[in-house]
Coordinates of C-alpha atoms in Angstrom, one line a residue:
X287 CA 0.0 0.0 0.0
X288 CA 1.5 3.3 -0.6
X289 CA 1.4 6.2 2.0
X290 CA -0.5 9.0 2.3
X291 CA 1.4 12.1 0.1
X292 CA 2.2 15.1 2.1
X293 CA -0.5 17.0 0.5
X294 CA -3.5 14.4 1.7
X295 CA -2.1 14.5 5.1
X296 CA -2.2 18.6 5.2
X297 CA -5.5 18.4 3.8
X298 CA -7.1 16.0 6.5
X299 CA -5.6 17.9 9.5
X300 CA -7.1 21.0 8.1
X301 CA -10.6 19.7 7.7
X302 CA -10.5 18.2 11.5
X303 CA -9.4 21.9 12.8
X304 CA -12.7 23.2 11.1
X305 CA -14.6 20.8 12.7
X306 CA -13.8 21.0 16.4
X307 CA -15.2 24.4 17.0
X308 CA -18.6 23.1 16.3
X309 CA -18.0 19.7 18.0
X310 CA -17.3 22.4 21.0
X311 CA -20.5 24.4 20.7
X312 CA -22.5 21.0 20.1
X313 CA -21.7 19.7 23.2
X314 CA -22.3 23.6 25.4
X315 CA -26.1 23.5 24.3
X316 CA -26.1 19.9 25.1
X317 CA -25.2 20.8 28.1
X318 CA -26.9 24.1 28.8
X319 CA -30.1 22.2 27.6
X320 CA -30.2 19.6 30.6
X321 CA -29.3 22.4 33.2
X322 CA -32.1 24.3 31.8
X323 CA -34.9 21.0 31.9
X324 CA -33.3 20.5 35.6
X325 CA -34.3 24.1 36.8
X326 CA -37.6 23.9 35.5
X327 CA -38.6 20.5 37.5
X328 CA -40.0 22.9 40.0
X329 CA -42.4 21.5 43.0
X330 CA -46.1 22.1 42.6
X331 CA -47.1 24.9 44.5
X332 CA -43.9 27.6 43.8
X333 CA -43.8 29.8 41.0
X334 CA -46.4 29.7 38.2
X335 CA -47.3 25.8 39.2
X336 CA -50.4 24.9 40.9
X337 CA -50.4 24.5 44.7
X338 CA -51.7 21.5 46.6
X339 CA -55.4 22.4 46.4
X340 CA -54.9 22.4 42.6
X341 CA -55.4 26.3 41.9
X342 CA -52.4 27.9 40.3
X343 CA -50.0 29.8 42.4
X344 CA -50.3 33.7 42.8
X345 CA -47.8 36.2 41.1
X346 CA -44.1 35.6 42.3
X347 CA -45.0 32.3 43.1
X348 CA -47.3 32.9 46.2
X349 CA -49.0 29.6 45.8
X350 CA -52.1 29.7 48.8
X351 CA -51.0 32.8 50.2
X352 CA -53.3 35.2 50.7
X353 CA -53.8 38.3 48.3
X354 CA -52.5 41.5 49.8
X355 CA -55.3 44.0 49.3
X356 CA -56.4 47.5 50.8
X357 CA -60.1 47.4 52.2
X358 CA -62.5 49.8 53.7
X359 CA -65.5 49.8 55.8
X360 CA -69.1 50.4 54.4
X361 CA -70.8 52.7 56.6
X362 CA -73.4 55.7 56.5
X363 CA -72.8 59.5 55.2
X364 CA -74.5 62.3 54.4
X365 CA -74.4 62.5 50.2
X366 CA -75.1 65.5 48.6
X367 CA -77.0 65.6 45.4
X368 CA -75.2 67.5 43.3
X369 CA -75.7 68.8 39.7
X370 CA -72.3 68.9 37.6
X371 CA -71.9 71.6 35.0
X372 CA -68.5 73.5 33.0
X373 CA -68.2 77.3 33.4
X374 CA -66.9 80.4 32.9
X375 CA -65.7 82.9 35.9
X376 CA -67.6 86.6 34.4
X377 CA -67.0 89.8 36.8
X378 CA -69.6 90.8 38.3
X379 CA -69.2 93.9 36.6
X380 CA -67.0 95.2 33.9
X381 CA -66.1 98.2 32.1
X382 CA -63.8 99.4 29.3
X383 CA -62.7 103.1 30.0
X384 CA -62.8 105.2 27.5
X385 CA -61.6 108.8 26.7
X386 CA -64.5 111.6 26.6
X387 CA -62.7 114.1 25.0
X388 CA -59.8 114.1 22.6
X389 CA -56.4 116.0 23.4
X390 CA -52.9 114.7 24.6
X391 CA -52.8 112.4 27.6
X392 CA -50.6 113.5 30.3
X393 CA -50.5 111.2 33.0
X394 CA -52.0 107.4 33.2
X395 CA -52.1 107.6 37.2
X396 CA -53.1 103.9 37.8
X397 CA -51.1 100.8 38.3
X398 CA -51.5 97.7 35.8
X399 CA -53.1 94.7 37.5
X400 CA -53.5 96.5 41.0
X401 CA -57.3 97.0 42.2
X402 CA -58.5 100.6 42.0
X403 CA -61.8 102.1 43.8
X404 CA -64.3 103.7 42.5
X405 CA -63.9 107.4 41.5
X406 CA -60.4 107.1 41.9
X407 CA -58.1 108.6 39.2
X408 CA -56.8 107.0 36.4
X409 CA -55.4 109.1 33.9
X410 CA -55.8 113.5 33.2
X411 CA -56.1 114.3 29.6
X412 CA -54.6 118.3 28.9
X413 CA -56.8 120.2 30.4
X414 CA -56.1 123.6 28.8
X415 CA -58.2 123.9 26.0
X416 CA -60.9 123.2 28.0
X417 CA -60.2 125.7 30.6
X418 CA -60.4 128.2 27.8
X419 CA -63.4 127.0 26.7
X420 CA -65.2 127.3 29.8
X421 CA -63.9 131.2 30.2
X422 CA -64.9 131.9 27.1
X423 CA -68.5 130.4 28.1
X424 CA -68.7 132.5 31.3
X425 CA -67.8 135.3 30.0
X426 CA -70.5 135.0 27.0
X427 CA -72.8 134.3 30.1
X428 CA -72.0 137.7 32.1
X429 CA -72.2 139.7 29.0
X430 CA -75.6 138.4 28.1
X431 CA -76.9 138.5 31.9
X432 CA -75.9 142.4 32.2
X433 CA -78.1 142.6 28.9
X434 CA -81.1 141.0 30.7
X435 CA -80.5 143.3 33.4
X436 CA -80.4 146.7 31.4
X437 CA -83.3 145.7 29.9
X438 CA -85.4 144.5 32.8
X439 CA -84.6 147.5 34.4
X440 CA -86.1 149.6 31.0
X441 CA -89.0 147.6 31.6
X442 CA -89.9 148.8 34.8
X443 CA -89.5 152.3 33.7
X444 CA -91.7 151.6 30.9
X445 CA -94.2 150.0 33.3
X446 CA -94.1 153.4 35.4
X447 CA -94.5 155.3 32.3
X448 CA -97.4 153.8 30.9
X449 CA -98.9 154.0 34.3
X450 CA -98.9 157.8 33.9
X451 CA -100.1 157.4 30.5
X452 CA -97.1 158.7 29.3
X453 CA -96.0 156.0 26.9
X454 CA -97.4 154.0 24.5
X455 CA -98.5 150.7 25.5
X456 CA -96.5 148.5 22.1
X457 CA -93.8 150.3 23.6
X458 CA -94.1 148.6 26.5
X459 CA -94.7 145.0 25.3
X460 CA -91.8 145.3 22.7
X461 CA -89.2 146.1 26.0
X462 CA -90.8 142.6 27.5
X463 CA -90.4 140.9 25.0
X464 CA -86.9 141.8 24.8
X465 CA -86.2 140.5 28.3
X466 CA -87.9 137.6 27.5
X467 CA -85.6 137.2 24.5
X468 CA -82.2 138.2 26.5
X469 CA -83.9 135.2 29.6
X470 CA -83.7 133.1 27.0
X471 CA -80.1 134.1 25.9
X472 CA -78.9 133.4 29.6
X473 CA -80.6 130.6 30.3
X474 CA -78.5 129.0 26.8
X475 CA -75.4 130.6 28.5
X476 CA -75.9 129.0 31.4
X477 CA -76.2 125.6 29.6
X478 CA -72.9 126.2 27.5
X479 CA -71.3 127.1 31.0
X480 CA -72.7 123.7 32.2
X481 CA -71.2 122.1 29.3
X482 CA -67.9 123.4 29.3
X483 CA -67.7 122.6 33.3
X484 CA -68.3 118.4 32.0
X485 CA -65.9 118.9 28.9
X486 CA -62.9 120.7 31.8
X487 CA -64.3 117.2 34.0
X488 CA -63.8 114.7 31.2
X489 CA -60.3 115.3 31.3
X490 CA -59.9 113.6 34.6
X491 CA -60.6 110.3 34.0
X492 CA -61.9 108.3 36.7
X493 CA -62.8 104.8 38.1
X494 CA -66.5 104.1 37.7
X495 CA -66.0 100.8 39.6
X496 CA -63.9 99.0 42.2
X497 CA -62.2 96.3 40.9
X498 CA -59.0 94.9 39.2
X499 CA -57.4 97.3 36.6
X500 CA -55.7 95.4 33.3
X501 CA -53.1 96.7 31.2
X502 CA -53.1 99.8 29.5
X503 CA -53.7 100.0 25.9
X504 CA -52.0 104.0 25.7
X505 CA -49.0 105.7 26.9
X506 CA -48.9 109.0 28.1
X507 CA -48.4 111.7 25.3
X508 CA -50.1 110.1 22.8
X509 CA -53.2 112.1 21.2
X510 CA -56.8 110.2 22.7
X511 CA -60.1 110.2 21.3
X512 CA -63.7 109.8 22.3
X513 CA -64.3 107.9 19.1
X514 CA -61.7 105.9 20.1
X515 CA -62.6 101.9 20.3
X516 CA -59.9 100.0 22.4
X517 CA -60.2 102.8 24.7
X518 CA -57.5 103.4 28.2
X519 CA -57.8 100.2 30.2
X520 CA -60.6 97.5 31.5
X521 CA -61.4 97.4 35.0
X522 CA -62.8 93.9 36.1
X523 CA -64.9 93.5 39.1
X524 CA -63.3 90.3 41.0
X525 CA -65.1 90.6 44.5
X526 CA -67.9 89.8 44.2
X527 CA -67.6 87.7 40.8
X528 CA -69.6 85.4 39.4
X529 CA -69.6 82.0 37.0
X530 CA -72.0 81.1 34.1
X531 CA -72.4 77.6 33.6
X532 CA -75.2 75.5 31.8
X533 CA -77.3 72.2 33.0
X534 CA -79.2 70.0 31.6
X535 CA -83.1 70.8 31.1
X536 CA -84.4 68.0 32.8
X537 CA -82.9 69.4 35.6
X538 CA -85.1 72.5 35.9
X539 CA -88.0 71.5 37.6
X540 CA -85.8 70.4 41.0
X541 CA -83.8 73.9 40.6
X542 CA -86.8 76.2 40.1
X543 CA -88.7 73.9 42.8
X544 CA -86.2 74.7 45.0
X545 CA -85.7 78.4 44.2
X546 CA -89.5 79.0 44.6
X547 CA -89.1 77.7 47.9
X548 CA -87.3 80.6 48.8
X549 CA -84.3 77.7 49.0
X550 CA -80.6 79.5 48.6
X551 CA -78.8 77.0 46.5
X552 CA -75.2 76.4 46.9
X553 CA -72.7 76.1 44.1
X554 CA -68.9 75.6 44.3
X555 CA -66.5 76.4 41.9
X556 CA -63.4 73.4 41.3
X557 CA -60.2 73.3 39.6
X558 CA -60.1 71.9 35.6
X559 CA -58.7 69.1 37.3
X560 CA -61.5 68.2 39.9
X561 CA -58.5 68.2 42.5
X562 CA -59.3 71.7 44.6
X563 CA -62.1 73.5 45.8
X564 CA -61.5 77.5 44.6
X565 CA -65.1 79.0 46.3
X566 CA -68.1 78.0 47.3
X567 CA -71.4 80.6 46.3
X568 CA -75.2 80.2 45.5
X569 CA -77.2 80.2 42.7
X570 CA -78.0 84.1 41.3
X571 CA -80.3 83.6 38.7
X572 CA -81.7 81.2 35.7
X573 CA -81.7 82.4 32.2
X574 CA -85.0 83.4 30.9
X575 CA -84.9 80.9 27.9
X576 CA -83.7 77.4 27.1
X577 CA -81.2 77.0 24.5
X578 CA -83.1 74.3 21.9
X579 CA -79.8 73.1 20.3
X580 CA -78.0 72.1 23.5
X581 CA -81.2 71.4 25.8
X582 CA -79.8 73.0 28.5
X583 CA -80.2 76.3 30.5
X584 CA -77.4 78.7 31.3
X585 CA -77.3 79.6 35.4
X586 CA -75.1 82.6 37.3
X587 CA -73.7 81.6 40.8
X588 CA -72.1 84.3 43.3
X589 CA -69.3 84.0 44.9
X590 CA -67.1 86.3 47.5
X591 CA -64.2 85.7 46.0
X592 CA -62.3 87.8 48.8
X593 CA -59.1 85.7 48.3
X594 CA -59.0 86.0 44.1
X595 CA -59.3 82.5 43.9
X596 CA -61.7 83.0 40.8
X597 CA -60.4 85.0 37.9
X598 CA -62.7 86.3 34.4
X599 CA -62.6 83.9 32.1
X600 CA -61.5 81.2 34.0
X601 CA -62.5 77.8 33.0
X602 CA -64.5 75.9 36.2
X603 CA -66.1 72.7 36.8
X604 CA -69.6 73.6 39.0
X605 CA -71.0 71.3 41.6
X606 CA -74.8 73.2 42.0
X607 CA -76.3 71.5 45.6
X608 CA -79.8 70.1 45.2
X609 CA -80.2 68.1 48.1
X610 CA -78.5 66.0 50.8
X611 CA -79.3 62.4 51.5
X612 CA -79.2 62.0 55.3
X613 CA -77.3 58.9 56.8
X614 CA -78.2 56.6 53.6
X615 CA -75.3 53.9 53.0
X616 CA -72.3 54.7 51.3
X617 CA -69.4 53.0 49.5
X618 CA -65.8 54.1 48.4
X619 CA -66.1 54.9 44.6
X620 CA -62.6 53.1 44.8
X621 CA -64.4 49.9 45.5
X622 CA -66.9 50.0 42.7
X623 CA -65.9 47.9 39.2
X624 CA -67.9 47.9 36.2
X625 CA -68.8 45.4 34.3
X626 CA -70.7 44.0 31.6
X627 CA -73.9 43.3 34.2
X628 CA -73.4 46.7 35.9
X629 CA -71.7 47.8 39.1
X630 CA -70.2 45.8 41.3
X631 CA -68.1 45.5 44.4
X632 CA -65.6 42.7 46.1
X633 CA -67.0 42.1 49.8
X634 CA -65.0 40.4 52.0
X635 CA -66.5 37.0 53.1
X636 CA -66.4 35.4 57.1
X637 CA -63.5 33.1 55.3
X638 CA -61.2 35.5 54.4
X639 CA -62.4 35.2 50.6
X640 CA -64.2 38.1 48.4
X641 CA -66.9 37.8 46.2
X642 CA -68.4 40.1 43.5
X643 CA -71.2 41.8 44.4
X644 CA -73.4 43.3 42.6
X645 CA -74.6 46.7 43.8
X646 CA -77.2 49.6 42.9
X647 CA -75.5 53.0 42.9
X648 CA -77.3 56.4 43.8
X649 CA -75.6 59.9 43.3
X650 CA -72.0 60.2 44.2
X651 CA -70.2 62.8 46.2
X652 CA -66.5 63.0 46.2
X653 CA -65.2 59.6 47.0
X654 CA -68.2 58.3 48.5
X655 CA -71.4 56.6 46.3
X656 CA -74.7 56.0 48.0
X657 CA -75.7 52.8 47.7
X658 CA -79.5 52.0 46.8
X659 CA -79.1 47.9 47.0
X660 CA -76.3 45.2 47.1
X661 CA -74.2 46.3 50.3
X662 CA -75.2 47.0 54.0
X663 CA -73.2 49.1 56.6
X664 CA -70.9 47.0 58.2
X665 CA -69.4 45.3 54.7
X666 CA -65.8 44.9 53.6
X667 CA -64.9 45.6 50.2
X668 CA -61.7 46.0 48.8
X669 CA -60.7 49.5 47.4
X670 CA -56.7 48.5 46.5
X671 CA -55.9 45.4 44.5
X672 CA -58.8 44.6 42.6
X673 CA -57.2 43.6 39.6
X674 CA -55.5 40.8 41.3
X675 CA -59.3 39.4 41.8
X676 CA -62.3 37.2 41.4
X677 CA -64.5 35.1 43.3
X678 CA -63.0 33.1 45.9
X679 CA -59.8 34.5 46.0
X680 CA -58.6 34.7 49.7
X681 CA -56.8 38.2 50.7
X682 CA -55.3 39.8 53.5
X683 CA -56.3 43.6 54.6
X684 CA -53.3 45.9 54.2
X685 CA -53.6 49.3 55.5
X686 CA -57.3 49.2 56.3
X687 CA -59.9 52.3 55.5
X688 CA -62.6 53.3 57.3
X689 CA -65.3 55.4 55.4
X690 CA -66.5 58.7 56.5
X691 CA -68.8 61.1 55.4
X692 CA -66.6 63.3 53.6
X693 CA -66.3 67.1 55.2
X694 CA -68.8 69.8 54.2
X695 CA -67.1 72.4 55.4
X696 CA -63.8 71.4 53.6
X697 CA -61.4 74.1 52.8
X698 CA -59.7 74.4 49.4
X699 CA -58.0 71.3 48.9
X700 CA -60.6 69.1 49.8
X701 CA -61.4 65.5 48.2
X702 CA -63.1 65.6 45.1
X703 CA -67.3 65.6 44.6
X704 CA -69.1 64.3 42.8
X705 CA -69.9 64.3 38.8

């Protein structure tokens, strides 16, 4: 037999070196394949198996131990009834100030965004022109009164004359007339004096209400108008202010029941988040008409305001008080679930297990639900955790609630009402 050649050789030694890297990684997932079947031999009961009553074990492997949950107390509360609406904060009052007579502006005397009183200063147009004016009106108004005079006192001569029968009598009657005429003359004098006195008066402009002033719209020594439209600043009425706000028509009948009643109705004002309480007021008036598109009524509220918590055209949410339900049960709104039957709660069970139940909700306030059926005072239900349930699932109470009727004299800040 002849032997190998050199070349052969070289070429088989090659071909083995190619191989053993995968003969290598072969035998690692080999290997790494039984460790991985020998950690997965895990007893019933731990991790996702089932545990020795057969029922699969809870998340990270809890097996039968209890589910942690957060429960709460179902007791009795005052509930308001409560009307939810959007609105719009709207000063009480508000007015643009405008310029009555034209001529340079001198001095704006007011602050921007600082409250100003009524009939206090804002701004003094040149007065000047004005002050001539009026002079030149009183002087008019002397000239013609000493014309009156001198011919009132020709009268009464005239008068004695005639008398005596020693004037004619048209002579008479034309001097009356005359004083008649110059009365007349004085009397428009007078008037133009008048007029001159508001014209020197316009240019002092003043506050015709308390309130918030904005920003100014001119700088002094520019040239102001009556005519013109933008006019000096706006001055906002914040205290007392009011919101406008519209409900549903069905609900006019309780409100107007109510208000013929004499009843004051309260309204509070909340943040656009439902998170704070800004004021609390009562209902001012009802619109005279219903709006057909919407089916709804618009409604004013009134509110102190004293703190500014309200500002114009703020956006609100409005809680309008109807009624209160006296001691009815009541149910954390945390606890209720909804469902394809309804509303429904998980009440904790003598065994330490919950159960859905269903339950009959009546109007909510805050984070408290009155309850018409399903649920009596006394009940467990879970507020925390309910996604970890169903029916026959045993928990255990962590950090335990207690309901309470929620505060209705809360200050700003308080829990949330109802919708």
């Amino acid at each position: 037999m002849s032997s190998p050649s050199p070349s052969s050789s070289s070429s088989l030694i090659q071909k083995k070196r190619r191989l053993w890297p995968w003969a290598v990684g072969l035998a690692l997932l080999a290997a790494g394949g039984w460790y991985a079947s020998q950690r997965g031999a895990a007893p019933e009961g731990e991790g996702g198996g089932k545990s020795a009553t057969g029922r699969p074990g809870g998340p990270g492997g809890r097996g039968d131990r209890p589910t942690p949950v957060s429960l709460a107390s179902v007791g009795t509360a005052d509930i308001r009834v409560q009307v939810p609406a959007i609105g719009t904060v709207v000063p009480r009052n508000q007015v643009t100030v405008r310029a009555r007579v034209d001529g340079p502006l001198l001095e704006v005397a007011f602050t921007e965004g600082k409250p100003v009183a009524a009939g206090e200063v804002l701004a003094r147009i040149d007065p000047e022109p004005f002050k001539a004016a009026l002079a030149q009106a009183r002087g008019q108004l002397a000239r013609d009164a000493a014309l009156l005079k001198n011919a009132q006192i020709d009268l009464d001569r005239y008068k004695g004359l005639l008398a005596q029968d020693s004037i004619a009598k048209q002579q008479v009657d034309t001097q009356a007339a005359l004083v008649q005429q110059y009365k007349g003359t004085v009397q428009a004098d007078e008037a133009a004096v008048r007029s001159a006195e508001l014209q020197l008066s316009y240019t002092t402009l003043r506050a015709p209400i308390a309130g918030r002033a904005g920003l100014r719209s001119v700088d002094p020594g520019n040239i102001v108008k009556a005519s013109d439209a933008t006019g000096l600043v706006t001055i906002a009425q914040q205290s007392p202010i009011t919101t406008v706000f519209a409900v549903p028509e069905d609900r006019l009948p309780a409100i107007m029941q109510r208000l013929r009643g004499g009843q004051a109705l309260r309204v509070e004002a909340w943040d656009r988040d439902m998170q704070t309480r800004l004021a609390e007021g009562r209902l001012l008036a009802v619109d005279s008409l219903i709006d057909s598109t919407t089916g709804t009524v618009k409604l004013k509220a009134e509110y102190a305001n004293r703190d500014g918590a309200l500002f114009p055209n703020q956006f609100v949410n409005v809680r309008l008080l109807l009624d209160t339900l006296a001691g009815v049960v009541a149910v954390p709104t945390a606890a209720v679930q909804q469902g394809a039957k309804g509303s429904h709660v998980y009440r904790l069970g003598a065994d330490g297990t919950v159960a859905a139940v269903p339950v009959k909700l009546g109007p909510v306030d805050g984070p408290l639900a009155a309850v018409e059926a399903g649920l009596a005072a006394g009940d467990k239900v879970v507020v925390d955790g309910l996604d970890k349930l169903k029916d026959g699932v045993k928990v255990e109470a962590i950090d335990p609630k207690a309901v309470d009727a929620p505060g209705r004299e809360s200050k700003r800040g308080a829990g949330r009402p109802g919708h």
